[in-house]
C-alpha positions as a printed Julia matrix, in Angstrom:
321×3 Matrix{Float64}:
  -8.2    36.9     8.62
  -6.86   34.32    6.19
  -3.88   34.89    3.94
  -6.15   35.28    0.93
  -8.0    38.2     2.64
  -4.89   40.36    3.0
  -4.85   42.74    0.01
  -1.39   43.96    0.83
   0.13   40.5     0.48
   2.4    40.29   -2.54
   2.11   37.57   -5.2
   5.34   35.87   -4.22
   4.1    35.65   -0.61
   0.89   34.01   -1.76
   2.92   31.55   -3.83
   4.6    30.35   -0.66
   1.22   29.07    0.56
   0.59   27.11   -2.62
   2.19   23.73   -3.0
   2.69   20.88   -5.38
   0.12   18.29   -4.34
   1.87   15.42   -6.08
   2.04   13.02   -3.17
   3.57   10.08   -5.01
   6.27    7.83   -3.64
   9.9     8.71   -4.25
  10.34    5.52   -6.33
   7.01    5.75   -8.15
   8.3     5.47  -11.72
  10.83    2.77  -10.87
   8.21    0.71   -9.05
   5.83    1.11  -11.99
   8.42   -0.23  -14.44
   9.25   -3.16  -12.16
   5.58   -4.02  -11.78
   5.01   -4.14  -15.55
   8.08   -6.39  -15.97
   6.93   -8.84  -13.3
   3.43   -8.84  -14.8
   4.81  -10.09  -18.11
   6.88  -12.8   -16.39
   3.95  -14.02  -14.28
   1.57  -14.04  -17.26
   3.95  -16.37  -19.11
   4.25  -18.65  -16.07
   0.49  -18.68  -15.66
   0.1   -20.26  -19.08
   2.68  -22.93  -18.21
   1.06  -23.79  -14.86
  -2.48  -24.03  -16.23
  -1.47  -26.18  -19.18
   0.76  -28.33  -16.97
  -1.92  -28.78  -14.32
  -4.55  -29.75  -16.89
  -2.18  -32.17  -18.64
  -0.99  -33.89  -15.44
  -4.2   -33.66  -13.42
  -2.39  -32.09  -10.45
  -4.61  -29.99   -8.2
  -1.54  -28.54   -6.53
  -0.38  -27.24   -9.91
  -3.87  -25.99  -10.72
  -3.96  -24.21   -7.35
  -0.61  -22.61   -8.12
  -1.9   -21.66  -11.56
  -5.14  -20.25  -10.16
  -3.26  -18.18   -7.65
  -0.82  -17.06  -10.34
  -3.81  -15.96  -12.44
  -5.13  -13.91   -9.54
  -1.66  -12.55   -9.1
  -1.48  -11.44  -12.73
  -4.77   -9.59  -12.2
  -3.34   -8.03   -9.04
  -0.22   -6.95  -10.9
  -2.29   -5.38  -13.67
  -4.33   -3.49  -11.07
  -1.15   -2.31   -9.33
   0.54   -1.26  -12.57
  -2.64    0.51  -13.68
  -2.81    2.37  -10.35
   0.78    3.55  -10.81
   0.01    4.77  -14.33
  -3.22    6.56  -13.33
  -1.66    8.18  -10.27
   1.22    9.5   -12.36
  -1.01   10.66  -15.21
  -3.45   12.53  -12.96
  -0.95   13.75  -10.36
  -1.62   17.36  -11.28
  -5.39   17.01  -11.69
  -7.07   19.57   -9.36
 -10.08   17.27   -9.03
  -8.01   15.26   -6.53
  -7.99   17.56   -3.5
  -5.06   15.77   -1.86
  -3.39   14.33   -4.96
  -3.44   10.79   -6.33
  -1.12    9.16   -3.79
  -3.93    7.03   -2.38
  -4.68    5.26   -5.65
  -2.05    2.73   -4.62
  -3.92    2.0    -1.38
  -7.16    1.53   -3.3
  -5.38   -0.9    -5.62
  -3.92   -2.7    -2.61
  -7.37   -3.15   -1.08
  -8.76   -4.47   -4.38
  -5.88   -6.92   -4.57
  -6.62   -8.09   -1.04
 -10.16   -8.91   -2.15
  -8.81  -10.83   -5.16
  -6.43  -12.74   -2.89
  -9.29  -13.66   -0.53
 -11.43  -14.86   -3.43
  -8.52  -16.99   -4.63
  -8.25  -18.63   -1.22
 -11.94  -19.54   -1.32
 -11.64  -20.98   -4.84
  -8.6   -23.1    -3.92
 -10.32  -24.4    -0.78
 -13.48  -25.33   -2.68
 -11.55  -27.23   -5.34
  -9.45  -28.98   -2.69
 -12.55  -30.25   -0.88
 -13.99  -31.47   -4.17
 -10.77  -33.4    -4.88
 -10.86  -35.01   -1.44
 -14.39  -36.24   -2.1
 -13.64  -37.23   -5.68
  -9.91  -38.08   -6.0
  -8.22  -37.54   -9.37
  -5.27  -39.36  -10.88
  -2.17  -37.16  -10.94
   0.85  -37.47  -13.25
   3.44  -36.73  -10.57
   6.4   -37.21  -12.88
   5.18  -34.5   -15.25
   3.93  -32.19  -12.5
   7.19  -31.99  -10.51
   9.34  -29.93  -12.94
   6.45  -27.55  -13.6
   5.88  -26.99   -9.88
   9.6   -26.45   -9.3
   9.78  -24.07  -12.26
   6.85  -22.07  -10.92
   8.62  -21.69   -7.58
  11.83  -20.49   -9.23
   9.97  -17.9   -11.32
   8.11  -16.64   -8.26
  11.33  -16.25   -6.28
  12.85  -14.27   -9.15
   9.79  -11.98   -9.19
  10.01  -11.52   -5.41
  13.59  -10.38   -5.84
  12.65   -8.0    -8.67
   9.91   -6.37   -6.57
  11.73   -6.33   -3.24
  10.64   -3.22   -1.3
  13.29   -0.69   -0.37
  13.97    0.34    3.22
  13.94    4.05    2.42
  10.38    4.45    3.7
  11.55    3.69    7.24
  13.48    6.95    7.24
  10.35    8.81    6.16
   8.22    7.7     9.13
   6.06    5.6     6.8
   5.89    2.01    8.1
   3.96    0.79    5.07
   6.1     2.46    2.44
   4.58    2.03   -1.02
   1.58   -0.13   -0.15
   0.83   -0.74   -3.83
   4.24   -2.38   -4.21
   3.87   -4.13   -0.86
   0.55   -5.59   -2.03
   1.99   -7.26   -5.13
   5.03   -8.36   -3.12
   2.66   -9.96   -0.62
   0.89  -11.71   -3.5
   4.23  -13.1    -4.63
   5.05  -14.31   -1.13
   1.72  -16.13   -1.01
   2.42  -17.54   -4.46
   5.81  -18.81   -3.3
   4.13  -20.55   -0.34
   1.61  -22.19   -2.68
   4.41  -23.29   -5.02
   6.38  -24.85   -2.14
   3.29  -26.78   -1.08
   2.76  -27.9    -4.67
   6.29  -29.29   -4.84
   5.88  -31.09   -1.49
   2.52  -32.53   -2.53
   3.88  -33.83   -5.83
   6.89  -35.42   -4.11
   4.65  -37.01   -1.45
   2.37  -38.44   -4.1
   5.27  -39.63   -6.23
   7.35  -41.22   -3.48
   4.66  -42.36   -1.03
   1.73  -42.85   -3.38
  -0.31  -40.64   -1.03
  -3.1   -39.28   -3.17
  -4.55  -37.08   -0.44
  -1.32  -35.09   -0.32
  -2.35  -33.07   -3.37
  -5.77  -31.82   -2.15
  -4.54  -31.42    1.43
  -1.74  -29.22    0.14
  -4.41  -27.24   -1.68
  -6.34  -26.71    1.57
  -3.22  -25.61    3.41
  -2.39  -23.25    0.54
  -5.88  -21.75    0.78
  -5.36  -21.06    4.47
  -2.02  -19.36    3.86
  -3.41  -17.23    1.04
  -6.35  -16.21    3.25
  -3.92  -15.01    5.94
  -1.99  -12.93    3.4
  -5.3   -11.48    2.16
  -6.45  -10.41    5.64
  -3.1    -8.75    6.36
  -3.3    -6.78    3.12
  -6.94   -5.78    3.63
  -6.21   -4.48    7.14
  -3.27   -2.37    5.99
  -4.98   -0.92    2.92
  -8.27   -0.37    4.77
  -6.5     1.57    7.52
  -5.0     3.95    4.94
  -8.28    4.42    3.07
 -10.15    5.15    6.31
  -7.53    7.71    7.37
  -6.61    5.85   10.54
  -3.66    7.59   12.18
  -0.67    5.93   10.5
   2.09    7.33   12.7
   1.29    7.92   16.4
   4.91    8.84   17.12
   4.86   11.5    14.4
   1.55   12.82   15.77
   3.04   13.1    19.24
   6.06   14.95   17.88
   3.83   17.39   15.96
   1.79   18.07   19.11
   4.89   18.61   21.22
   6.44   21.05   18.76
   3.27   23.08   18.3
   2.82   23.4    22.07
   6.49   24.13   22.79
   5.75   27.8    23.55
   3.02   27.11   26.07
   0.19   26.99   23.52
  -2.65   24.47   23.72
  -3.28   22.11   20.78
  -7.05   21.77   20.97
  -7.52   19.77   17.77
  -5.07   17.68   15.75
  -5.55   15.33   12.8
  -2.83   13.42   10.92
  -3.4    11.09    8.0
  -1.56    9.53    5.07
  -1.63   11.14    1.62
   0.62    8.7    -0.19
   3.89    6.8     0.22
   6.12    8.9     2.45
   3.6    11.76    2.66
   1.39   12.81    5.58
  -0.99   15.71    6.15
  -1.77   17.43    9.43
  -4.51   19.84   10.51
  -4.03   21.55   13.87
  -6.02   24.09   15.87
  -3.95   26.0    18.43
  -5.19   28.21   21.27
  -2.73   30.73   22.68
  -2.92   33.69   25.06
  -0.38   35.47   22.86
  -0.88   33.89   19.41
   1.78   34.04   16.73
   1.2    34.02   12.97
   0.46   30.56   11.52
   3.77   30.67    9.7
   5.59   30.62   13.03
   3.97   27.32   13.95
   4.74   25.97   10.52
   8.39   26.74   11.16
   8.29   24.64   14.34
   7.35   21.62   12.21
  10.1    22.16    9.66
  12.34   19.16    9.16
   9.83   16.49   10.2
  10.29   13.67    7.7
   7.13   12.64    5.89
   5.13   15.75    6.79
   4.08   17.17    3.41
   0.89   19.18    4.01
   0.27   21.34    7.08
  -2.81   23.42    7.95
  -2.71   25.5    11.14
  -5.53   27.51   12.69
  -4.58   29.85   15.53
  -7.07   31.16   18.11
  -6.49   33.76   20.77
  -7.42   32.35   24.19
  -8.61   28.91   25.17
 -12.28   29.51   24.34
 -12.03   31.88   21.38
 -14.02   31.05   18.28
 -13.31   33.79   15.78
 -10.5    35.63   17.5
  -8.1    35.45   14.61
  -7.14   32.46   12.6
  -5.18   31.56    9.53
  -3.99   28.65    7.47
  -0.5    27.59    6.58
   0.51   24.87    4.18
   3.9    23.16    4.12
């Protein structure tokens, strides 16, 4: 019999089984504000890079500008995901809250990053086939300025280490995604500066498009890393094997058998678990919930208890933490 089928259960007891399904990160609002700030800074730098690249004819600057443009889009997606997740946190239409909107945004940003890599590579090849004259003297300060701005943005969006204590190796993946974009942008900016210096000092015209090709390869690597991480969260791949093992050990600590166990991520710092336990002398589901008390990052628990190893309907219940 489930808790809802017990007519004698008092209202306050039923309330203990209900829970706030707002599975947002602990720093959600702060990260949202930081993302909007960095978006404004990058949008301003985008204008400078595009105008500077067009005026000087530097492909390296244009590559940096193109990637910065993609990054501005990524930042807007990330900031929008923060806003939507916060606004709809209490919407019952989201069965397990809105914590995964950040992972969806991260995956979308990985796609944008991959598309940027392809665009940079295509333009680099075209410049190798048809070389362009570059104004290295004018391009150098713009490239250096772009690098400085990117480094400032990286510092502003630096991820915290608090997620490590919550058994969440990815932390806030939405923030990690835009931080990864910035890291890729910094790599592109460094290559732009090197290419401009090589062209200026050595008169090596191929330095510019070759730097663009190398930048495309680096951006592609960042994109694949981000897509793998976000895809794993969206597909509910077990995010914390050590936490899963600890849950199993605690539930079976009285000699019970854990015959089914699922653990997945709900949002930054939040995990859900569903467990089916078979016991010769079963206890109420609440007793098994108590065994899991204190596990960091475990926010939603459902326990079904069966009497005997092969019982099907021998008594079960659900418990939510």
